[in-house]
Structure formats: C-alpha cells, structure tokens
Amino acid sequence: MDQKQIINYRQFSWLTASLLTGGGLVSIQQVLLRINSMDAWMSYILPTLYVIALCYIFSQMVRRFPGKNLFEVTKIVFGGVIGTIVNLILLLHLWLILVRDLSSVGMFVGITLLPNTPEEIIILLFSSLLLYYGKTSVEVLARVNDLMFPFFVLLILSSPLMLTNEVDNFLLLPTMAGNIKNFLSSNTLSLGWYGDIFVMGAFLHTLWESKQVHSAMRHGVFLATLLLCIFLVLEVLVLGPNMAGNFLYPNYNLVQQIHITDFLDRMDLIILSIWFPVTACEVILIYLAFITGIASLVKQRDYSSINTPVVLLLVLTTLLSFRSTSEVFSFGNYSSPVIVLSYQPVLFLLLWLFALRHPVKQAIKSPMQDVQKQKDPSQVSETDGKREGAPDGAETSEKSEKQGSKSKGKRNPKSQPNPAPAIFHPFTLRAWQVSSNILLLLCLASICVGLRMSKYHSSVGVACALTYGFCTIVVVLSSYMELFTAKQIRKDQ
C-alpha cells in the first residue's frame, strides 16, 4: 500500500458530500417527516452550521500539522496517553457507525430488492467490498466516487422534472406553520448523521493546503444539504407528509412514482444502480477511516495487515447487534445524536484550543507538485545549463529567462477560466467565504422569521421558504467559487 496518499480538492469535496448523502437517504427522512411534517426540509440548517464549524477546526489542524491526520494530531496535541484514549473514543464511534450502516444497507436491500435472500448473505457480500478496498487506499475510492457521484447529483437535480406530473403544490401549504420545538427536534436528529463528518479528519494528510481543506469540506457540506433538501421537498410534494412519514423507505417509494413512458415505468432500478455505489463509497470511506485509526495506535499508516481480521470482526458484530429493522432505525435515528453530542463538541473545541499553542508551519509542497515540476521541461535550473556545457553564466541566465517566458506563455492558455460572471471576477477567497456565510445566515434568518410570522400571515411563510430555497442553491455556487479560488491561489504559489 502506498503510504503517500494524495487526492485533489474536488475529490475531497465529493467524498464529503457522499459521506453525508449516502447514509442520510436510507432511514432518517422518515422520522423527520413524522416530526416536522411538511416543514421537514428545514431539518438540516443547524447541523450544517455545526459542520461548518468543524470544517474550520480541521483547516486549522492542516495549517499547524501539515501531512497529519486526525488521529496523529490528537496524539501530538494531547500527548501519548490522553491522545490514545481520545483515539479509542473516536474508533468506538466509527465502529458504531459501521455497524449501523452495514445493518441499514443490508436490511434495505433485503426488503426492497432481494426479499428471499438472507440478510447474512447480503452483509457478507457487502463486506467483501470492504475487504477489497481495505487493501487499497483512499485514492482508489476517490476515483470510483468520481465516476458515480456526478450521475447521482444529476439524478437528484433532474428528479423534479421527472416527477412534474406527480407534484401537488398544495401539499407544502401552510409553509412554516410548525413550532420551534419540532424544528429543534428534527435538527437534533439530523445532527446525528451530520456528525459523521469527523470521518474526513482521518484523511487530512491527503491535502497539503489548509485553504483547500476548508473550501472543499464547505462545498461538500452545502452540496449534500441541497441534495437532501430536494429529496425531502419532493417527498412532501408527491407523497404528502402523512403518507411519506408512514413509509419505511419514503425515498424508494418516491422514485417508484417516476413514470416517463410506458416502457420506462421501472426507473427505480436505474436510480438504485446509481445510488447504491454512492452508498457503498460512503461505507467504505468510514471503514478506511476506521482501519487508519487502528493503525495509528501503533504509529503506522499501513493497515493492509489488519484488514482481514477487522472485516471479520465487523461482520460478526453487525450480525449480532440487531434483531429487527425497528432496532436498526431506533439506533440510527435516536442514538446517533446522543453519541455525537456526548463528546464531539467538547472534544473538538479542546482540540482547537490546544492546537493554538503550536505555531503555524510553512506550507509544505505536495509531492504531486514536485512530480509535475520534474515532468515540466521548462523548469530548468542554472546548474543544469552548466552541466550541458553552457559557455558562461550570462548565456545560462538568458536561456533560463527565455524558458521562463515560454513557460509563462504556456500557463495562461492552460489556466482554467473563471466560471463566475465578470462582475464577480475581482472577488477574493475571503470575499467568497464571507458571501457564503452571509447566505447561510440568511437561511437561518428566513426560518426564524417564517416560524415567527407565518401563523399570522401565510404569505410571509411562503416568502421565507422561497428565500431559504434560493439561498441554499446560491450558497452551493458560492462555495464552489471558494474552491475554485483556493485552487488558483495554490497554483500561483
């Protein structure tokens, strides 16, 4: 296994989005619809704020401890003994997440697709994926996710068009008519699934710039929130809040309503063939973080030797953990928030405060950049010119200047054009970050105003809901520009 694992900022962002959307579509939406009814689409705003705070903490870790992952940083910050105890707590949480997700996926496949296949066989087959990818690295998983995640995003974005003939707009009315108690309850339950974001801390060593980590995670979180909100809104518009809340898997019942023509009345099979690889990438990503943490206990990054016994342990514990689907749902939906809130806020706050004692280190060049420079023929030093037999230093400097001017001329055509409108071209990375934060605060403000005023004026609730939807869409575009600007800054260095 190659211990120098390197992925780019886009792959890191898409892995973050897959982590949040892969498991969040299986079971949690049913409970959100029961609690918050037609306003269930507001259930992700507070978890998003929490995750954005963790993104900042992770970027500070990369800034002060470049080339280190979360498990290695905890040992440096807290010391050997306390750091090991903290890592064991994180590993316990990862193990609970794996047991939860393996059971959820196994029962979903057994109920919807393979009702005659024993659940044990389904879990064993899925565990074979863990066994295979456990011999590789996160680089391989990132490439696989690159193949399927764009189709998954396009599928969800096009689903409103495919369900146009099934939509009933009156099912969303009255908008924002619920109370603050239901709003906080649904957001607390969603926080249990969004708390899985700490998994990305196990791969902080794959990126070499704190700004890239910060922007990539933010974009992945905003994109995942948008996709989950679209699914919840469609479930209410097509199935209604009461019917969708009573379904075991409302998202699966939703895609069954897609009927494009008489010959394409089973679109659910096509959609599942796209959704399942994304969910598999989510579980494999958590598993790679789990074995990375186990290997860090002995100060190693090569986890290939412990891959097989860990998979066997997961299979046994998964099969013995739950006896029915209701137990899996109860644990995943109601125990996850308790687990996250019991230690994560305090732990990461202390980790950030203790990390401030360490100085900010200079940015380390990525090995990928060194390889590219070696392959670039324009990067010729003065010593190389002398070895080739340059007559004097003046001719060598002239050659280097010519080569430098040629290389500069070649870089401009290859540079990616700014996708934003011309009026936004002067925006810096800081400006895009501020705009994203303002849009996120506008989402929260629109919810507060809507919950307060919609009881007296229904039009205010509709206006606030439209504002929330608009800001949720625009913040994804703004965070993408953060990512683009961070990439350009890295290239110019």
Coordinates of C-alpha atoms in Angstrom, one line a residue:
M1 CA 0.0 0.0 0.0
D2 CA 1.3 3.4 -0.9
Q3 CA 1.6 5.4 2.3
K4 CA 1.8 8.8 0.4
Q5 CA -1.9 9.2 -0.3
I6 CA -2.8 12.2 -2.3
I7 CA -6.2 13.3 -3.6
N8 CA -7.2 16.7 -5.1
Y9 CA -9.6 19.2 -3.6
R10 CA -12.5 18.2 -5.8
Q11 CA -12.3 14.5 -4.8
F12 CA -12.1 15.5 -1.1
S13 CA -15.2 17.7 -1.6
W14 CA -17.2 14.9 -3.4
L15 CA -16.2 12.4 -0.7
T16 CA -17.6 14.7 1.9
A17 CA -20.9 15.1 0.0
S18 CA -21.1 11.3 -0.5
L19 CA -20.5 10.7 3.2
L20 CA -23.5 12.9 4.2
T21 CA -25.9 11.9 1.4
G22 CA -25.1 8.1 1.2
G23 CA -26.5 7.1 4.5
G24 CA -28.8 10.0 5.2
L25 CA -31.2 8.9 2.5
V26 CA -31.9 5.5 4.0
S27 CA -33.8 5.9 7.2
I28 CA -33.7 9.4 8.8
Q29 CA -36.1 11.1 6.4
Q30 CA -39.0 9.0 7.5
V31 CA -38.6 10.3 11.1
L32 CA -38.1 13.9 10.0
L33 CA -41.4 13.8 8.1
R34 CA -43.1 12.5 11.2
I35 CA -41.8 15.2 13.4
N36 CA -41.8 18.3 11.3
S37 CA -44.4 17.2 8.7
M38 CA -44.4 19.5 5.6
D39 CA -41.6 21.6 7.0
A40 CA -39.1 18.7 7.3
W41 CA -36.9 20.4 4.6
M42 CA -35.8 22.8 7.3
S43 CA -34.2 20.0 9.3
Y44 CA -30.6 20.4 8.0
I45 CA -29.8 24.1 8.8
L46 CA -28.5 23.7 12.3
P47 CA -26.4 20.5 11.5
T48 CA -24.9 22.5 8.6
L49 CA -23.8 25.3 10.9
Y50 CA -22.2 22.7 13.3
V51 CA -20.3 21.0 10.4
I52 CA -19.1 24.3 9.1
A53 CA -17.5 25.0 12.5
L54 CA -15.8 21.6 12.3
C55 CA -14.5 22.5 8.8
Y56 CA -12.8 25.5 10.3
I57 CA -11.2 23.4 13.0
F58 CA -10.0 20.8 10.5
S59 CA -8.4 23.5 8.4
Q60 CA -6.6 24.8 11.4
M61 CA -5.2 21.3 12.0
V62 CA -3.9 21.1 8.5
R63 CA -2.4 24.6 8.9
R64 CA -0.5 23.7 12.1
F65 CA 0.1 20.0 11.4
P66 CA 0.5 19.5 7.7
G67 CA 0.7 15.9 6.5
K68 CA -1.0 14.6 9.7
N69 CA -4.5 13.1 10.0
L70 CA -6.9 13.5 12.9
F71 CA -5.6 10.5 14.9
E72 CA -2.0 11.7 14.7
V73 CA -2.9 15.3 15.6
T74 CA -4.7 14.2 18.8
K75 CA -1.6 12.4 20.0
I76 CA 0.5 15.5 19.3
V77 CA -1.9 17.8 21.0
F78 CA -3.0 15.8 24.0
G79 CA 0.1 13.6 24.4
G80 CA 0.6 9.9 24.1
V81 CA -1.7 8.6 26.8
I82 CA -4.6 11.0 26.6
G83 CA -4.3 11.1 22.8
T84 CA -4.6 7.3 22.7
I85 CA -7.7 7.4 24.9
V86 CA -9.3 10.1 22.6
N87 CA -8.5 7.9 19.6
L88 CA -10.1 4.9 21.2
I89 CA -13.3 7.0 21.7
L90 CA -13.2 8.0 18.0
L91 CA -12.7 4.4 17.0
L92 CA -15.6 3.3 19.1
H93 CA -17.8 5.8 17.4
L94 CA -16.6 4.7 13.9
W95 CA -17.3 1.1 14.8
L96 CA -20.9 2.0 15.8
I97 CA -21.4 3.9 12.6
L98 CA -20.1 0.9 10.6
V99 CA -22.5 -1.5 12.4
R100 CA -25.3 1.0 11.8
D101 CA -24.7 1.5 8.1
L102 CA -24.0 -2.2 7.3
S103 CA -27.2 -3.2 9.0
S104 CA -29.2 -0.4 7.3
V105 CA -27.9 -1.2 3.9
G106 CA -28.4 -4.9 4.4
M107 CA -32.0 -4.6 5.5
F108 CA -32.8 -2.0 2.8
V109 CA -31.5 -4.4 0.1
G110 CA -33.2 -7.3 1.7
I111 CA -36.6 -5.6 1.9
T112 CA -36.7 -3.8 -1.4
L113 CA -34.6 -5.8 -3.9
L114 CA -33.8 -9.3 -2.5
P115 CA -36.6 -10.3 -0.2
N116 CA -35.7 -14.0 -0.4
T117 CA -32.0 -13.6 0.3
P118 CA -30.9 -14.0 3.9
E119 CA -29.6 -10.8 5.5
E120 CA -26.4 -12.6 6.5
I121 CA -25.6 -13.3 2.8
I122 CA -26.2 -9.6 1.9
I123 CA -23.9 -8.4 4.6
L124 CA -21.2 -10.9 3.7
L125 CA -21.3 -9.8 0.1
F126 CA -21.1 -6.2 1.1
S127 CA -18.2 -7.0 3.4
S128 CA -16.3 -8.4 0.5
L129 CA -16.2 -4.8 -0.8
L130 CA -14.6 -3.7 2.4
L131 CA -12.1 -6.5 2.2
Y132 CA -11.1 -5.5 -1.3
Y133 CA -10.8 -1.7 -0.7
G134 CA -9.1 -2.3 2.6
K135 CA -6.1 -3.4 0.5
T136 CA -6.0 -0.1 -1.4
S137 CA -6.1 3.5 -0.3
V138 CA -8.5 6.4 -0.3
E139 CA -7.1 7.4 -3.7
V140 CA -8.8 4.4 -5.3
L141 CA -12.1 5.1 -3.6
A142 CA -11.9 8.8 -4.6
R143 CA -11.6 7.8 -8.3
V144 CA -14.5 5.4 -8.0
N145 CA -16.6 8.1 -6.4
D146 CA -15.6 10.5 -9.2
L147 CA -17.3 8.1 -11.6
M148 CA -20.7 7.7 -9.8
F149 CA -21.2 10.9 -7.8
P150 CA -21.8 13.3 -10.7
F151 CA -24.5 10.9 -12.1
F152 CA -26.0 10.9 -8.6
V153 CA -26.1 14.7 -8.4
L154 CA -27.6 15.0 -11.9
L155 CA -30.2 12.4 -11.0
I156 CA -31.4 14.3 -7.9
L157 CA -31.3 17.6 -9.7
S158 CA -33.4 16.2 -12.6
S159 CA -35.9 14.4 -10.3
P160 CA -38.2 17.4 -10.0
L161 CA -38.5 17.4 -13.8
M162 CA -39.2 13.6 -13.9
L163 CA -41.9 14.0 -11.2
T164 CA -43.6 17.0 -12.6
N165 CA -46.8 15.2 -13.4
E166 CA -47.0 13.8 -9.8
V167 CA -46.4 17.0 -7.9
D168 CA -49.2 18.7 -5.8
N169 CA -48.0 22.1 -4.7
F170 CA -50.8 22.4 -2.0
L171 CA -49.2 19.6 0.0
L172 CA -46.5 22.1 1.1
L173 CA -49.1 24.5 2.5
P174 CA -49.2 26.0 5.0
T175 CA -45.5 26.7 4.9
M176 CA -43.5 27.1 8.1
A177 CA -46.7 26.5 10.2
G178 CA -44.9 24.3 12.7
N179 CA -43.5 25.3 16.1
I180 CA -39.9 25.8 17.2
K181 CA -40.0 22.6 19.3
N182 CA -40.5 20.4 16.2
F183 CA -37.9 22.4 14.3
L184 CA -35.3 21.8 17.0
S185 CA -36.2 18.2 17.4
S186 CA -35.8 17.4 13.7
N187 CA -32.5 19.3 13.5
T188 CA -31.2 17.5 16.5
L189 CA -31.9 14.1 14.9
S190 CA -30.2 15.2 11.7
L191 CA -27.2 16.2 13.7
G192 CA -26.6 12.6 14.5
W193 CA -26.0 11.9 10.8
Y194 CA -24.1 15.1 10.1
G195 CA -21.8 14.2 13.0
D196 CA -20.2 11.6 10.8
I197 CA -18.2 14.4 9.2
F198 CA -15.4 13.7 11.6
V199 CA -14.6 10.7 9.4
M200 CA -12.9 13.2 6.9
G201 CA -10.4 14.0 9.6
A202 CA -8.8 10.7 9.0
F203 CA -7.8 11.9 5.5
L204 CA -6.4 15.3 6.3
H205 CA -3.0 14.2 5.3
T206 CA -4.1 13.8 1.7
L207 CA -4.3 17.5 1.1
W208 CA -1.4 19.9 1.7
E209 CA -3.2 23.3 2.0
S210 CA -5.5 24.5 4.8
K211 CA -7.5 26.7 2.5
Q212 CA -8.2 23.8 0.2
V213 CA -9.4 21.6 3.1
H214 CA -11.7 24.4 4.4
S215 CA -13.2 25.2 1.0
A216 CA -13.5 21.6 -0.1
M217 CA -15.4 20.5 3.0
R218 CA -17.6 23.5 3.0
H219 CA -18.6 22.9 -0.6
G220 CA -19.3 19.2 0.1
V221 CA -21.5 20.0 3.1
F222 CA -23.5 22.7 1.2
L223 CA -24.0 20.4 -1.8
A224 CA -25.1 17.5 0.4
T225 CA -27.6 19.7 2.2
L226 CA -29.1 20.9 -1.1
L227 CA -29.5 17.3 -2.3
L228 CA -31.1 16.1 0.9
C229 CA -33.5 19.1 1.0
I230 CA -34.5 18.4 -2.6
F231 CA -35.4 14.9 -1.7
L232 CA -37.4 15.9 1.3
V233 CA -39.3 18.6 -0.6
L234 CA -40.2 16.1 -3.4
E235 CA -41.4 13.5 -0.9
V236 CA -43.8 16.1 0.5
L237 CA -44.9 17.3 -2.9
V238 CA -45.5 13.8 -4.3
L239 CA -46.4 11.6 -1.4
G240 CA -47.6 14.1 1.1
P241 CA -46.2 14.4 4.7
N242 CA -48.5 11.9 6.3
M243 CA -48.1 9.1 3.7
A244 CA -44.3 9.7 3.4
G245 CA -43.9 9.6 7.2
N246 CA -45.6 6.2 7.3
F247 CA -43.5 4.6 4.6
L248 CA -40.5 2.6 5.7
Y249 CA -38.3 4.0 2.9
P250 CA -40.1 7.1 1.5
N251 CA -37.2 7.9 -0.8
Y252 CA -37.6 4.5 -2.5
N253 CA -41.4 5.0 -2.8
L254 CA -40.7 8.4 -4.3
V255 CA -38.6 7.1 -7.2
Q256 CA -41.2 4.4 -7.8
Q257 CA -43.6 7.2 -8.8
I258 CA -41.4 8.2 -11.8
H259 CA -43.1 7.1 -15.0
I260 CA -41.6 8.7 -18.0
T261 CA -43.2 6.4 -20.7
D262 CA -45.0 3.1 -20.7
F263 CA -41.7 1.5 -21.4
L264 CA -39.8 3.2 -18.5
D265 CA -42.1 2.5 -15.6
R266 CA -39.4 0.9 -13.5
M267 CA -37.0 3.8 -13.2
D268 CA -36.3 2.8 -9.6
L269 CA -34.0 0.1 -10.7
I270 CA -31.9 2.5 -12.8
I271 CA -31.8 5.0 -9.9
L272 CA -30.8 2.4 -7.4
S273 CA -28.0 1.3 -9.7
I274 CA -26.6 4.9 -9.3
W275 CA -27.5 5.4 -5.7
F276 CA -26.0 2.1 -4.4
P277 CA -22.4 2.8 -5.5
V278 CA -22.5 6.2 -3.7
T279 CA -23.7 4.5 -0.5
A280 CA -21.1 1.8 -0.9
C281 CA -18.4 4.6 -1.2
E282 CA -19.8 6.1 2.0
V283 CA -19.5 2.9 4.0
I284 CA -16.0 2.1 2.5
L285 CA -14.8 5.6 3.4
I286 CA -15.8 5.1 7.0
Y287 CA -14.2 1.7 7.0
L288 CA -10.9 3.2 5.7
A289 CA -11.0 5.8 8.4
F290 CA -11.6 3.1 11.0
I291 CA -8.6 1.0 10.0
T292 CA -6.5 4.1 9.6
G293 CA -7.3 4.9 13.2
I294 CA -6.4 1.4 14.4
A295 CA -3.1 1.6 12.5
S296 CA -2.3 4.9 14.1
L297 CA -2.4 3.3 17.6
V298 CA 0.9 1.7 16.7
K299 CA 2.2 4.8 14.8
Q300 CA 1.6 3.2 11.4
R301 CA -0.3 4.1 8.2
D302 CA -0.1 0.8 6.5
Y303 CA -3.3 -1.0 7.5
S304 CA -3.2 -3.9 5.0
S305 CA -2.1 -6.4 7.6
I306 CA -5.2 -5.8 9.9
N307 CA -7.7 -5.5 7.0
T308 CA -9.0 -9.1 7.1
P309 CA -9.5 -9.5 10.9
V310 CA -11.2 -6.1 11.1
V311 CA -13.7 -7.1 8.4
L312 CA -14.4 -10.4 10.2
L313 CA -15.0 -8.5 13.4
L314 CA -17.4 -6.1 11.7
V315 CA -19.4 -8.9 10.1
L316 CA -19.8 -10.7 13.4
T317 CA -20.7 -7.7 15.4
T318 CA -23.2 -6.5 12.7
L319 CA -25.0 -9.8 12.6
L320 CA -25.2 -10.0 16.4
S321 CA -26.2 -6.3 17.0
F322 CA -29.8 -6.1 15.8
R323 CA -32.7 -8.5 15.6
S324 CA -35.2 -6.4 13.6
T325 CA -35.5 -3.4 11.3
S326 CA -37.1 -1.3 14.1
E327 CA -34.0 -1.7 16.2
V328 CA -31.7 -0.5 13.4
F329 CA -33.9 2.5 12.8
S330 CA -34.1 3.4 16.5
F331 CA -30.4 3.1 17.0
G332 CA -29.5 5.1 13.8
N333 CA -32.1 7.8 14.3
Y334 CA -32.2 8.3 18.1
S335 CA -28.9 7.1 19.4
S336 CA -26.6 8.8 16.9
P337 CA -27.5 12.4 18.1
V338 CA -26.8 11.3 21.7
I339 CA -23.4 9.8 20.8
V340 CA -22.4 12.9 18.8
L341 CA -23.5 15.4 21.4
S342 CA -22.0 13.5 24.2
Y343 CA -18.4 14.1 23.2
Q344 CA -17.8 15.8 19.8
P345 CA -18.4 19.5 20.7
V346 CA -16.2 19.4 23.8
L347 CA -13.5 17.3 22.2
F348 CA -13.1 19.3 19.0
L349 CA -13.3 22.6 21.0
L350 CA -10.5 21.4 23.3
L351 CA -8.6 20.1 20.3
W352 CA -8.8 23.5 18.6
L353 CA -7.8 25.4 21.7
F354 CA -4.8 23.2 22.5
A355 CA -3.7 23.3 18.8
L356 CA -3.4 27.1 19.0
R357 CA -0.3 26.6 21.2
H358 CA 1.5 25.1 18.2
P359 CA 3.0 27.5 15.7
V360 CA 1.7 27.8 12.1
K361 CA 4.1 25.9 9.9
Q362 CA 5.0 26.9 6.4
A363 CA 3.0 25.3 3.6
I364 CA 4.5 22.0 2.6
K365 CA 4.7 21.4 -1.2
S366 CA 2.6 18.5 -2.3
P367 CA 4.5 15.5 -3.7
M368 CA 2.2 15.8 -6.7
Q369 CA 3.6 19.2 -7.5
D370 CA 7.1 18.0 -7.3
V371 CA 6.4 15.3 -9.8
Q372 CA 4.8 17.8 -12.1
K373 CA 7.8 20.1 -11.9
Q374 CA 10.1 17.2 -12.7
K375 CA 8.0 16.4 -15.8
D376 CA 7.8 20.1 -16.9
P377 CA 10.7 20.7 -19.4
S378 CA 10.5 24.4 -18.8
Q379 CA 11.7 24.0 -15.2
V380 CA 15.5 24.1 -15.9
S381 CA 17.9 25.4 -13.3
E382 CA 21.2 27.2 -13.9
T383 CA 23.2 24.1 -12.8
D384 CA 21.5 22.0 -15.5
G385 CA 22.5 24.6 -18.0
K386 CA 26.2 24.5 -16.8
R387 CA 26.2 20.7 -17.0
E388 CA 25.1 20.8 -20.6
G389 CA 28.1 22.9 -21.3
A390 CA 27.0 26.4 -21.3
P391 CA 29.9 28.8 -22.1
D392 CA 29.3 31.3 -19.3
G393 CA 26.8 32.4 -16.7
A394 CA 25.3 35.1 -19.0
E395 CA 24.2 32.7 -21.6
T396 CA 22.7 30.4 -19.0
S397 CA 20.7 33.2 -17.5
E398 CA 19.5 34.2 -20.9
K399 CA 18.3 30.7 -21.6
S400 CA 16.6 30.5 -18.2
E401 CA 14.8 33.8 -18.9
K402 CA 13.7 32.6 -22.3
Q403 CA 12.5 29.3 -20.9
G404 CA 10.7 31.2 -18.1
S405 CA 8.9 33.4 -20.5
K406 CA 7.9 30.4 -22.6
S407 CA 6.6 28.6 -19.5
K408 CA 4.6 31.7 -18.5
G409 CA 3.2 31.9 -22.0
K410 CA 2.1 28.3 -21.8
R411 CA 0.5 28.6 -18.4
N412 CA -2.0 31.2 -19.5
P413 CA -3.9 29.2 -22.1
K414 CA -4.0 26.2 -19.8
S415 CA -5.3 28.1 -16.8
Q416 CA -9.0 27.4 -16.2
P417 CA -11.2 30.4 -16.9
N418 CA -13.2 31.9 -14.0
P419 CA -16.7 30.4 -14.3
A420 CA -18.3 33.3 -12.4
P421 CA -19.9 36.3 -14.2
A422 CA -17.5 39.1 -15.0
I423 CA -18.8 41.3 -12.2
F424 CA -17.6 38.7 -9.6
H425 CA -14.1 38.2 -11.0
P426 CA -12.4 40.7 -8.5
F427 CA -13.8 38.6 -5.6
T428 CA -11.0 37.1 -3.5
L429 CA -11.2 33.8 -1.5
R430 CA -12.1 35.8 1.6
A431 CA -14.9 37.6 -0.2
W432 CA -16.4 34.3 -1.4
Q433 CA -16.2 32.9 2.1
V434 CA -18.0 35.9 3.6
S435 CA -20.7 35.7 0.9
S436 CA -21.3 32.0 1.7
N437 CA -21.5 32.8 5.4
I438 CA -24.0 35.6 4.8
L439 CA -26.2 33.3 2.6
L440 CA -26.1 30.7 5.3
L441 CA -27.1 33.2 7.9
L442 CA -29.9 34.4 5.6
C443 CA -31.2 30.8 5.5
L444 CA -31.3 30.7 9.3
A445 CA -32.9 34.2 9.5
S446 CA -35.6 33.3 7.0
I447 CA -36.5 30.2 9.1
C448 CA -36.7 32.3 12.3
V449 CA -38.9 34.9 10.6
G450 CA -41.1 32.4 8.9
L451 CA -41.7 30.4 12.1
R452 CA -42.5 33.6 13.9
M453 CA -44.7 35.4 11.4
S454 CA -46.3 32.7 9.2
K455 CA -49.0 32.0 11.9
Y456 CA -50.3 35.5 11.3
H457 CA -49.5 36.0 7.6
S458 CA -49.3 32.8 5.5
S459 CA -47.7 34.8 2.6
V460 CA -44.7 35.6 4.9
G461 CA -44.1 31.9 5.4
V462 CA -44.1 31.3 1.6
A463 CA -41.7 34.2 1.0
C464 CA -39.3 33.0 3.7
A465 CA -39.4 29.5 2.3
L466 CA -38.6 30.8 -1.2
T467 CA -35.7 32.9 0.4
Y468 CA -34.4 29.8 2.1
G469 CA -34.5 27.7 -1.1
F470 CA -32.8 30.5 -3.1
C471 CA -30.0 30.9 -0.6
T472 CA -29.5 27.2 -0.3
I473 CA -28.9 27.0 -4.1
V474 CA -26.8 30.1 -4.3
V475 CA -24.6 29.0 -1.4
V476 CA -23.6 25.9 -3.3
L477 CA -22.4 28.1 -6.2
S478 CA -20.6 30.5 -3.8
S479 CA -18.8 27.6 -2.1
Y480 CA -17.8 26.3 -5.5
M481 CA -16.2 29.6 -6.2
E482 CA -14.4 29.3 -2.9
L483 CA -13.0 26.0 -4.1
F484 CA -12.1 27.4 -7.5
T485 CA -10.3 30.5 -5.9
A486 CA -8.4 28.3 -3.4
K487 CA -7.2 26.2 -6.3
Q488 CA -6.0 29.2 -8.3
I489 CA -4.1 30.5 -5.2
R490 CA -2.4 27.2 -4.8
K491 CA -1.4 27.1 -8.5
D492 CA 0.1 30.6 -8.3
Q493 CA 2.3 29.7 -5.3

